[in-house]
PDB file of C-alpha atoms in Angstrom:
ATOM      1  CA  MET N 253       9.780 -15.704  27.074  1.00 89.00           C
ATOM      2  CA  LEU N 254      13.267 -16.871  27.879  1.00 91.00           C
ATOM      3  CA  GLU N 255      13.504 -20.634  28.387  1.00 93.00           C
ATOM      4  CA  LEU N 256      14.629 -21.292  31.972  1.00 92.00           C
ATOM      5  CA  PRO N 257      16.721 -22.782  33.399  1.00 93.00           C
ATOM      6  CA  GLN N 258      19.269 -22.256  30.634  1.00 95.00           C
ATOM      7  CA  LYS N 259      23.052 -22.112  30.840  1.00 95.00           C
ATOM      8  CA  ILE N 260      25.095 -20.174  28.275  1.00 94.00           C
ATOM      9  CA  LYS N 261      28.828 -20.536  27.691  1.00 94.00           C
ATOM     10  CA  VAL N 262      30.540 -17.133  27.590  1.00 94.00           C
ATOM     11  CA  GLU N 263      34.080 -15.886  27.183  1.00 93.00           C
ATOM     12  CA  ILE N 264      35.308 -13.575  29.929  1.00 93.00           C
ATOM     13  CA  HIS N 265      37.045 -10.408  28.773  1.00 93.00           C
ATOM     14  CA  PRO N 266      37.690  -6.922  30.239  1.00 93.00           C
ATOM     15  CA  MET N 267      34.330  -5.611  28.968  1.00 92.00           C
ATOM     16  CA  ASN N 268      32.192  -8.137  30.868  1.00 93.00           C
ATOM     17  CA  VAL N 269      34.261  -9.365  33.797  1.00 94.00           C
ATOM     18  CA  ASN N 270      32.935  -6.774  36.284  1.00 94.00           C
ATOM     19  CA  HIS N 271      29.349  -7.445  35.187  1.00 95.00           C
ATOM     20  CA  PHE N 272      29.595 -11.093  36.213  1.00 94.00           C
ATOM     21  CA  ILE N 273      31.568 -10.321  39.405  1.00 94.00           C
ATOM     22  CA  ASP N 274      28.742  -7.980  40.478  1.00 95.00           C
ATOM     23  CA  LEU N 275      26.290 -10.866  39.959  1.00 94.00           C
ATOM     24  CA  GLY N 276      28.295 -13.133  42.289  1.00 94.00           C
ATOM     25  CA  TYR N 277      30.212 -15.121  39.717  1.00 94.00           C
ATOM     26  CA  LYS N 278      33.968 -15.744  39.989  1.00 92.00           C
ATOM     27  CA  PRO N 279      35.107 -15.322  36.382  1.00 90.00           C
ATOM     28  CA  ILE N 280      38.660 -15.636  35.120  1.00 91.00           C
ATOM     29  CA  LEU N 281      39.829 -13.364  32.297  1.00 91.00           C
ATOM     30  CA  ASN N 282      40.198 -14.990  28.888  1.00 90.00           C
ATOM     31  CA  ASP N 283      38.462 -18.113  30.135  1.00 91.00           C
ATOM     32  CA  TYR N 284      35.054 -19.638  29.300  1.00 93.00           C
ATOM     33  CA  PHE N 285      32.412 -20.556  31.842  1.00 90.00           C
ATOM     34  CA  LEU N 286      28.650 -21.149  32.132  1.00 94.00           C
ATOM     35  CA  VAL N 287      26.215 -18.462  33.283  1.00 94.00           C
ATOM     36  CA  ASP N 288      22.452 -18.331  33.638  1.00 95.00           C
ATOM     37  CA  ALA N 289      20.866 -16.971  30.451  1.00 95.00           C
ATOM     38  CA  GLN N 290      19.080 -14.170  32.312  1.00 94.00           C
ATOM     39  CA  ASP N 291      22.446 -12.943  33.645  1.00 95.00           C
ATOM     40  CA  LEU N 292      23.895 -12.157  30.216  1.00 96.00           C
ATOM     41  CA  MET N 293      24.822  -8.553  29.442  1.00 95.00           C
ATOM     42  CA  ASN N 294      22.141  -6.748  27.453  1.00 93.00           C
ATOM     43  CA  THR N 295      24.639  -6.315  24.593  1.00 93.00           C
ATOM     44  CA  SER N 296      25.476 -10.026  24.415  1.00 94.00           C
ATOM     45  CA  THR N 297      25.234 -11.634  20.985  1.00 94.00           C
ATOM     46  CA  SER N 298      25.058 -15.129  22.490  1.00 94.00           C
ATOM     47  CA  SER N 299      22.234 -17.258  21.121  1.00 95.00           C
ATOM     48  CA  VAL N 300      19.524 -18.153  23.647  1.00 96.00           C
ATOM     49  CA  LYS N 301      16.450 -20.391  23.496  1.00 96.00           C
ATOM     50  CA  VAL N 302      13.179 -18.486  23.615  1.00 95.00           C
ATOM     51  CA  LYS N 303       9.571 -19.690  23.745  1.00 95.00           C
ATOM     52  CA  CYS N 304       7.184 -17.803  21.462  1.00 95.00           C
ATOM     53  CA  ASP N 305       4.480 -16.145  23.579  1.00 93.00           C
ATOM     54  CA  PHE N 306       1.985 -16.533  20.726  1.00 93.00           C
ATOM     55  CA  CYS N 307       2.371 -20.199  19.680  1.00 94.00           C
ATOM     56  CA  ASP N 308       4.761 -21.736  22.294  1.00 94.00           C
ATOM     57  CA  ASP N 309       7.313 -22.803  19.671  1.00 94.00           C
ATOM     58  CA  ILE N 310      10.955 -22.794  20.811  1.00 95.00           C
ATOM     59  CA  TYR N 311      13.422 -20.845  18.686  1.00 95.00           C
ATOM     60  CA  ASN N 312      16.841 -19.184  18.983  1.00 96.00           C
ATOM     61  CA  MET N 313      17.638 -15.492  18.995  1.00 94.00           C
ATOM     62  CA  LYS N 314      20.483 -13.248  20.088  1.00 95.00           C
ATOM     63  CA  TYR N 315      20.163 -12.177  23.713  1.00 95.00           C
ATOM     64  CA  CYS N 316      20.722  -8.511  22.778  1.00 95.00           C
ATOM     65  CA  ASP N 317      17.686  -8.720  20.452  1.00 94.00           C
ATOM     66  CA  TYR N 318      15.631 -10.395  23.177  1.00 94.00           C
ATOM     67  CA  TRP N 319      16.607  -7.661  25.625  1.00 93.00           C
ATOM     68  CA  GLN N 320      15.797  -4.844  23.173  1.00 92.00           C
ATOM     69  CA  HIS N 321      12.578  -6.119  21.581  1.00 89.00           C
ATOM     70  CA  VAL N 322      11.046  -8.036  24.489  1.00 92.00           C
ATOM     71  CA  LEU N 323      12.375  -6.876  27.853  1.00 92.00           C
ATOM     72  CA  GLN N 324      12.604  -3.215  26.819  1.00 90.00           C
ATOM     73  CA  ALA N 325       9.271  -2.988  24.980  1.00 87.00           C
ATOM     74  CA  LYS N 326       7.531   0.189  26.181  1.00 84.00           C
ATOM     75  CA  HIS N 327       4.082  -1.371  26.545  1.00 85.00           C
ATOM     76  CA  PRO N 328       3.788  -4.308  29.011  1.00 87.00           C
ATOM     77  CA  GLU N 329       1.604  -6.238  26.551  1.00 86.00           C
ATOM     78  CA  LEU N 330       4.399  -6.029  23.983  1.00 87.00           C
ATOM     79  CA  GLN N 331       6.974  -7.640  26.273  1.00 90.00           C
ATOM     80  CA  LYS N 332       6.387 -10.868  24.391  1.00 91.00           C
ATOM     81  CA  ALA N 333       8.648 -12.974  22.209  1.00 93.00           C
ATOM     82  CA  ALA N 334       7.400 -13.687  18.685  1.00 92.00           C
ATOM     83  CA  CYS N 335       8.837 -16.342  16.384  1.00 94.00           C
ATOM     84  CA  LYS N 336       9.175 -15.750  12.657  1.00 91.00           C
ATOM     85  CA  LYS N 337       5.673 -16.971  11.828  1.00 91.00           C
ATOM     86  CA  CYS N 338       4.108 -14.880  14.645  1.00 92.00           C
ATOM     87  CA  LYS N 339       5.954 -11.593  14.032  1.00 88.00           C
ATOM     88  CA  GLN N 340       2.976 -10.189  12.147  1.00 85.00           C
ATOM     89  CA  LYS N 341       0.700 -10.909  15.126  1.00 87.00           C
ATOM     90  CA  LYS N 342       2.978  -8.898  17.405  1.00 86.00           C
ATOM     91  CA  SER N 343       3.221  -6.130  14.818  1.00 83.00           C
ATOM     92  CA  MET N 344      -0.586  -5.927  14.610  1.00 79.00           C
ATOM     93  CA  LEU N 345      -0.827  -5.872  18.416  1.00 80.00           C
ATOM     94  CA  SER N 346       1.734  -3.049  18.513  1.00 76.00           C
ATOM     95  CA  HIS N 347      -0.229  -0.932  16.018  1.00 67.00           C
ATOM     96  CA  ILE N 348      -3.506  -1.544  17.850  1.00 70.00           C
ATOM     97  CA  LEU N 349      -1.983  -0.500  21.191  1.00 70.00           C
ATOM     98  CA  ASN N 350      -0.176   2.534  19.770  1.00 67.00           C
ATOM     99  CA  TYR N 351      -2.558   3.772  17.072  1.00 61.00           C
ATOM    100  CA  GLY N 352      -5.844   1.928  17.506  1.00 60.00           C
ATOM    101  CA  VAL N 353      -5.563   0.129  14.141  1.00 54.00           C
ATOM    102  CA  ALA N 354      -4.073  -3.234  13.130  1.00 51.00           C
ATOM    103  CA  SER N 355      -2.062  -1.951  10.165  1.00 52.00           C
ATOM    104  CA  PRO N 356      -0.160   1.295   9.507  1.00 50.00           C
ATOM    105  CA  MET N 357      -1.944   1.514   6.137  1.00 48.00           C
ATOM    106  CA  GLU N 358      -5.213   2.024   8.031  1.00 53.00           C
ATOM    107  CA  ARG N 359      -3.860   5.321   9.325  1.00 56.00           C
ATOM    108  CA  LYS N 360      -4.832   8.161   7.034  1.00 58.00           C
ATOM    109  CA  GLU N 361      -1.636  10.152   7.632  1.00 62.00           C
ATOM    110  CA  VAL N 362       0.534   7.147   6.694  1.00 52.00           C
ATOM    111  CA  ARG N 363      -1.416   6.535   3.485  1.00 52.00           C
ATOM    112  CA  GLN N 364      -1.175  10.224   2.614  1.00 54.00           C
ATOM    113  CA  LYS N 365       2.615  10.303   3.052  1.00 59.00           C
ATOM    114  CA  ILE N 366       2.987   7.263   0.808  1.00 50.00           C
ATOM    115  CA  ALA N 367       0.571   8.683  -1.768  1.00 45.00           C
ATOM    116  CA  ASN N 368       2.459  11.997  -1.826  1.00 55.00           C
ATOM    117  CA  LYS N 369       5.798  10.238  -2.321  1.00 57.00           C
ATOM    118  CA  LEU N 370       4.431   8.069  -5.135  1.00 46.00           C
ATOM    119  CA  TYR N 371       2.995  11.181  -6.797  1.00 47.00           C
ATOM    120  CA  MET N 372       6.250  13.135  -6.508  1.00 57.00           C
ATOM    121  CA  ASN N 373       8.293  10.206  -7.825  1.00 59.00           C
ATOM    122  CA  GLN N 374       5.650   9.171 -10.380  1.00 54.00           C
ATOM    123  CA  SER N 375       6.454   5.608  -9.348  1.00 49.00           C
ATOM    124  CA  VAL N 376       2.954   4.086  -9.471  1.00 52.00           C
ATOM    125  CA  PRO N 377       2.751   1.581 -12.353  1.00 57.00           C
ATOM    126  CA  SER N 378       0.388   2.737 -15.104  1.00 73.00           C
ATOM    127  CA  SER N 379      -0.792   1.409 -18.451  1.00 84.00           C
ATOM    128  CA  THR N 380      -0.279   2.999 -21.854  1.00 88.00           C
ATOM    129  CA  GLN N 381      -4.011   3.743 -21.954  1.00 90.00           C
ATOM    130  CA  GLN N 382      -3.924   5.535 -18.593  1.00 90.00           C
ATOM    131  CA  ARG N 383      -1.043   7.709 -19.755  1.00 88.00           C
ATOM    132  CA  TYR N 384      -2.858   8.389 -23.033  1.00 92.00           C
ATOM    133  CA  PHE N 385      -6.030   9.549 -21.263  1.00 93.00           C
ATOM    134  CA  CYS N 386      -3.990  11.660 -18.861  1.00 92.00           C
ATOM    135  CA  MET N 387      -2.135  13.381 -21.688  1.00 91.00           C
ATOM    136  CA  LEU N 388      -5.201  13.866 -23.904  1.00 94.00           C
ATOM    137  CA  LEU N 389      -7.456  15.201 -21.136  1.00 94.00           C
ATOM    138  CA  LYS N 390      -4.658  17.155 -19.406  1.00 93.00           C
ATOM    139  CA  GLY N 391      -5.154  15.510 -16.039  1.00 93.00           C
ATOM    140  CA  GLU N 392      -2.876  14.941 -13.033  1.00 90.00           C
ATOM    141  CA  HIS N 393      -1.382  11.430 -13.030  1.00 87.00           C
ATOM    142  CA  ASN N 394      -1.452   9.478  -9.705  1.00 85.00           C
ATOM    143  CA  PHE N 395      -2.730  12.555  -7.844  1.00 87.00           C
ATOM    144  CA  PRO N 396      -2.765  12.021  -4.012  1.00 85.00           C
ATOM    145  CA  VAL N 397      -6.032  12.602  -2.113  1.00 84.00           C
ATOM    146  CA  ASP N 398      -6.699  11.427   1.460  1.00 78.00           C
ATOM    147  CA  GLY N 399      -4.050   8.725   1.199  1.00 76.00           C
ATOM    148  CA  TRP N 400      -5.202   7.437  -2.194  1.00 83.00           C
ATOM    149  CA  ASN N 401      -3.420   7.798  -5.538  1.00 82.00           C
ATOM    150  CA  LEU N 402      -5.938   8.599  -8.276  1.00 89.00           C
ATOM    151  CA  ASP N 403      -5.215   7.260 -11.782  1.00 87.00           C
ATOM    152  CA  ILE N 404      -6.037  10.623 -13.357  1.00 93.00           C
ATOM    153  CA  ALA N 405      -7.344  13.616 -11.419  1.00 94.00           C
ATOM    154  CA  PHE N 406      -8.825  16.976 -12.324  1.00 96.00           C
ATOM    155  CA  PRO N 407      -8.435  18.817  -8.993  1.00 93.00           C
ATOM    156  CA  GLU N 408     -10.141  22.000 -10.170  1.00 94.00           C
ATOM    157  CA  LEU N 409     -13.282  19.947 -10.911  1.00 95.00           C
ATOM    158  CA  ASN N 410     -13.006  17.424  -8.049  1.00 95.00           C
ATOM    159  CA  ILE N 411     -13.299  14.681 -10.657  1.00 96.00           C
ATOM    160  CA  TYR N 412     -11.053  11.657 -11.019  1.00 97.00           C
ATOM    161  CA  LEU N 413     -10.828   9.113 -13.824  1.00 96.00           C
ATOM    162  CA  GLU N 414     -10.098   5.410 -13.363  1.00 94.00           C
ATOM    163  CA  TYR N 415      -9.231   3.146 -16.278  1.00 93.00           C
ATOM    164  CA  ASP N 416     -10.107  -0.577 -16.135  1.00 92.00           C
ATOM    165  CA  GLY N 417      -8.426  -2.286 -19.061  1.00 89.00           C
ATOM    166  CA  SER N 418      -7.116  -5.730 -19.948  1.00 83.00           C
ATOM    167  CA  GLY N 419      -4.672  -5.820 -17.033  1.00 72.00           C
ATOM    168  CA  HIS N 420      -7.402  -5.151 -14.464  1.00 58.00           C
ATOM    169  CA  GLU N 421      -8.833  -8.694 -14.380  1.00 57.00           C
ATOM    170  CA  ILE N 422      -5.462 -10.400 -14.828  1.00 50.00           C
ATOM    171  CA  SER N 423      -4.195  -8.950 -11.535  1.00 54.00           C
ATOM    172  CA  LEU N 424      -7.179 -10.453  -9.678  1.00 54.00           C
ATOM    173  CA  LYS N 425      -6.341 -14.164  -9.802  1.00 58.00           C
ATOM    174  CA  ASP N 426      -9.129 -15.674  -7.704  1.00 61.00           C
ATOM    175  CA  ASN N 427     -12.545 -14.920  -6.255  1.00 66.00           C
ATOM    176  CA  LYS N 428     -11.118 -14.163  -2.796  1.00 66.00           C
ATOM    177  CA  SER N 429      -8.775 -11.494  -4.164  1.00 73.00           C
ATOM    178  CA  LYS N 430     -11.651 -10.015  -6.203  1.00 78.00           C
ATOM    179  CA  ILE N 431     -13.834  -9.692  -3.106  1.00 83.00           C
ATOM    180  CA  LYS N 432     -10.981  -8.129  -1.121  1.00 80.00           C
ATOM    181  CA  PHE N 433     -10.203  -5.744  -3.990  1.00 82.00           C
ATOM    182  CA  GLN N 434     -13.865  -4.728  -4.349  1.00 85.00           C
ATOM    183  CA  LYS N 435     -14.151  -3.973  -0.624  1.00 88.00           C
ATOM    184  CA  LYS N 436     -11.087  -1.754  -0.885  1.00 85.00           C
ATOM    185  CA  GLU N 437     -12.509  -0.053  -4.007  1.00 89.00           C
ATOM    186  CA  ASN N 438     -15.838   0.604  -2.256  1.00 91.00           C
ATOM    187  CA  ARG N 439     -14.079   2.088   0.780  1.00 89.00           C
ATOM    188  CA  ARG N 440     -11.928   4.221  -1.507  1.00 89.00           C
ATOM    189  CA  PHE N 441     -14.948   5.470  -3.476  1.00 94.00           C
ATOM    190  CA  ASN N 442     -16.894   6.320  -0.305  1.00 93.00           C
ATOM    191  CA  ASN N 443     -13.915   8.134   1.265  1.00 90.00           C
ATOM    192  CA  LEU N 444     -13.388  10.206  -1.872  1.00 94.00           C
ATOM    193  CA  LYS N 445     -17.122  10.857  -2.188  1.00 94.00           C
ATOM    194  CA  GLN N 446     -17.178  12.234   1.359  1.00 92.00           C
ATOM    195  CA  ALA N 447     -14.234  14.447   0.402  1.00 92.00           C
ATOM    196  CA  GLY N 448     -16.292  15.892  -2.472  1.00 94.00           C
ATOM    197  CA  TRP N 449     -14.815  13.910  -5.373  1.00 95.00           C
ATOM    198  CA  LYS N 450     -16.789  12.317  -8.224  1.00 96.00           C
ATOM    199  CA  MET N 451     -15.618   9.384 -10.329  1.00 96.00           C
ATOM    200  CA  VAL N 452     -15.396   8.611 -14.034  1.00 96.00           C
ATOM    201  CA  ARG N 453     -14.565   4.985 -14.843  1.00 96.00           C
ATOM    202  CA  ILE N 454     -13.520   3.891 -18.340  1.00 95.00           C
ATOM    203  CA  LEU N 455     -14.013   0.176 -19.061  1.00 95.00           C
ATOM    204  CA  SER N 456     -12.310  -1.526 -22.002  1.00 94.00           C
ATOM    205  CA  LYS N 457     -11.294  -5.164 -21.476  1.00 91.00           C
ATOM    206  CA  LYS N 458      -9.470  -5.291 -24.813  1.00 90.00           C
ATOM    207  CA  ASP N 459      -7.909  -1.816 -24.458  1.00 91.00           C
ATOM    208  CA  PHE N 460      -9.687  -0.397 -27.524  1.00 93.00           C
ATOM    209  CA  LEU N 461     -10.412   3.343 -27.351  1.00 94.00           C
ATOM    210  CA  PRO N 462     -12.444   5.755 -29.501  1.00 95.00           C
ATOM    211  CA  GLU N 463     -10.847   8.467 -31.618  1.00 94.00           C
ATOM    212  CA  ASN N 464      -9.567  11.575 -29.825  1.00 93.00           C
ATOM    213  CA  HIS N 465     -12.489  13.819 -30.792  1.00 94.00           C
ATOM    214  CA  VAL N 466     -14.970  11.242 -29.429  1.00 95.00           C
ATOM    215  CA  ILE N 467     -13.108  10.950 -26.116  1.00 95.00           C
ATOM    216  CA  LEU N 468     -12.948  14.732 -25.759  1.00 95.00           C
ATOM    217  CA  ARG N 469     -16.649  15.144 -26.615  1.00 94.00           C
ATOM    218  CA  PHE N 470     -17.785  12.511 -24.155  1.00 94.00           C
ATOM    219  CA  PHE N 471     -15.557  13.886 -21.417  1.00 95.00           C
ATOM    220  CA  GLU N 472     -17.229  17.295 -21.794  1.00 95.00           C
ATOM    221  CA  GLU N 473     -20.649  15.617 -21.586  1.00 94.00           C
ATOM    222  CA  ILE N 474     -19.581  13.594 -18.555  1.00 95.00           C
ATOM    223  CA  LYS N 475     -18.356  16.728 -16.757  1.00 94.00           C
ATOM    224  CA  GLU N 476     -21.774  18.269 -17.372  1.00 94.00           C
ATOM    225  CA  ILE N 477     -23.547  15.146 -16.061  1.00 93.00           C
ATOM    226  CA  LEU N 478     -21.459  15.205 -12.885  1.00 94.00           C
ATOM    227  CA  THR N 479     -22.667  18.708 -12.048  1.00 92.00           C
ATOM    228  CA  HIS N 480     -25.941  17.017 -11.031  1.00 92.00           C
ATOM    229  CA  GLU N 481     -25.953  16.924  -7.222  1.00 88.00           C
ATOM    230  CA  LYS N 482     -27.234  13.340  -7.045  1.00 90.00           C
ATOM    231  CA  ILE N 483     -24.788  11.829  -9.525  1.00 94.00           C
ATOM    232  CA  TYR N 484     -21.449  10.770  -8.047  1.00 95.00           C
ATOM    233  CA  TRP N 485     -20.102   8.439 -10.719  1.00 96.00           C
ATOM    234  CA  VAL N 486     -20.203   7.846 -14.457  1.00 96.00           C
ATOM    235  CA  ASN N 487     -19.015   4.688 -16.210  1.00 96.00           C
ATOM    236  CA  LEU N 488     -18.075   4.879 -19.878  1.00 96.00           C
ATOM    237  CA  ASP N 489     -18.303   1.229 -20.937  1.00 96.00           C
ATOM    238  CA  ILE N 490     -16.524   1.013 -24.277  1.00 96.00           C
ATOM    239  CA  ASP N 491     -17.114  -2.748 -24.572  1.00 94.00           C
ATOM    240  CA  SER N 492     -20.913  -2.414 -24.491  1.00 95.00           C
ATOM    241  CA  SER N 493     -21.175   1.178 -25.848  1.00 95.00           C
ATOM    242  CA  LYS N 494     -23.019   2.417 -22.771  1.00 94.00           C
ATOM    243  CA  LEU N 495     -22.824   5.420 -20.485  1.00 94.00           C
ATOM    244  CA  LEU N 496     -23.865   4.413 -16.963  1.00 94.00           C
ATOM    245  CA  THR N 497     -24.612   6.703 -14.008  1.00 94.00           C
ATOM    246  CA  ASP N 498     -26.228   6.539 -10.565  1.00 88.00           C
ATOM    247  CA  LEU N 499     -29.565   7.441 -12.153  1.00 88.00           C
ATOM    248  CA  VAL N 500     -29.656   6.414 -15.843  1.00 86.00           C
ATOM    249  CA  ASP N 501     -28.092   4.079 -18.422  1.00 90.00           C
ATOM    250  CA  LEU N 502     -27.602   5.388 -21.953  1.00 91.00           C
ATOM    251  CA  ASP N 503     -26.722   3.661 -25.228  1.00 93.00           C
ATOM    252  CA  ILE N 504     -24.032   5.651 -27.026  1.00 94.00           C
ATOM    253  CA  GLU N 505     -22.234   5.676 -30.374  1.00 94.00           C
ATOM    254  CA  LEU N 506     -18.462   5.594 -30.065  1.00 95.00           C
ATOM    255  CA  GLY N 507     -17.509   5.213 -33.713  1.00 94.00           C
ATOM    256  CA  SER N 508     -14.401   3.316 -34.765  1.00 95.00           C
ATOM    257  CA  LEU N 509     -12.089   2.017 -32.054  1.00 95.00           C
ATOM    258  CA  ARG N 510      -8.312   1.585 -32.067  1.00 93.00           C
ATOM    259  CA  LYS N 511      -5.714  -0.147 -29.934  1.00 90.00           C
ATOM    260  CA  ILE N 512      -3.515   2.375 -28.145  1.00 87.00           C
ATOM    261  CA  THR N 513       0.183   1.516 -28.127  1.00 86.00           C
ATOM    262  CA  SER N 514       3.323   3.337 -27.070  1.00 85.00           C
ATOM    263  CA  ILE N 515       3.596   4.605 -30.665  1.00 87.00           C
ATOM    264  CA  GLN N 516       0.261   6.472 -30.378  1.00 86.00           C
ATOM    265  CA  LEU N 517       1.410   7.792 -27.009  1.00 87.00           C
ATOM    266  CA  VAL N 518       4.541   9.306 -28.557  1.00 87.00           C
ATOM    267  CA  GLN N 519       2.508  10.718 -31.464  1.00 87.00           C
ATOM    268  CA  LEU N 520       0.033  12.350 -29.077  1.00 89.00           C
ATOM    269  CA  SER N 521       2.899  13.900 -27.120  1.00 86.00           C
ATOM    270  CA  LYS N 522       4.314  15.411 -30.321  1.00 88.00           C
ATOM    271  CA  ILE N 523       0.895  16.774 -31.340  1.00 87.00           C
ATOM    272  CA  ILE N 524       0.394  18.421 -27.951  1.00 85.00           C
ATOM    273  CA  LYS N 525       3.878  19.959 -27.985  1.00 84.00           C
ATOM    274  CA  SER N 526       3.370  21.304 -31.513  1.00 84.00           C
ATOM    275  CA  GLY N 527       0.030  22.857 -30.609  1.00 80.00           C
ATOM    276  CA  GLU N 528      -1.826  20.976 -33.357  1.00 78.00           C
ATOM    277  CA  ASN N 529      -5.544  20.210 -33.144  1.00 75.00           C
ATOM    278  CA  LEU N 530      -6.052  17.094 -30.998  1.00 73.00           C
ATOM    279  CA  CYS N 531      -9.076  16.067 -33.031  1.00 63.00           C
TER     280      CYS N 531
END
């Protein structure tokens, strides 16, 4: 709220002289005089003292901004001043009042628009291994579904592939961020499951992958496994040589492993373009 009483020094000019005359002042053109802060014109850029309605701190802001963002707020509960540290609180209140959620990212239509844009621009960061899998298996990279961008998607099968490599753990610096990330992953999995999608997760902490023919063979087997109505996910754990599902865990033989680099990615691209055998 505006701190009152508060006097503001203003310069009188042809654009504001009538405004102050109408309020009972006796201004003189091209002169300065003191007015009550609440009597300023709504376009005034004069700095005024405002008390934050969330924490009671006093701070300065332009009167025109106070008029626009506080006095003219459409919802009465949003006619509150928020200092820099409390802006997020007001933003959350605004989204709750207008949309029923605290963050725009909780709205499915907002997430979908962002996901579509990221897909069209191909601007989601991805690893060399993700791009390699996508190219080898002929999937859709960063495919948007229900506001989520899938690492690699096979829309005709309603299957998506997620790759957890060396960079996966690095990005999760502490236990709190891991818990938050896992909650988001669980919500994502359940949303996609309800939409009819099934998940394949590839785990390789050191980014070692099998030869092409092994990857292709296991992907065909995994697609067959996912036709089972009670199986919604399959994990191919390269580190422990296991195939894990909702129902069973299997020991598997992956053969020799290799580190995928940008060089292998370029080579694979050339092989695909030439029509050579991928195996």
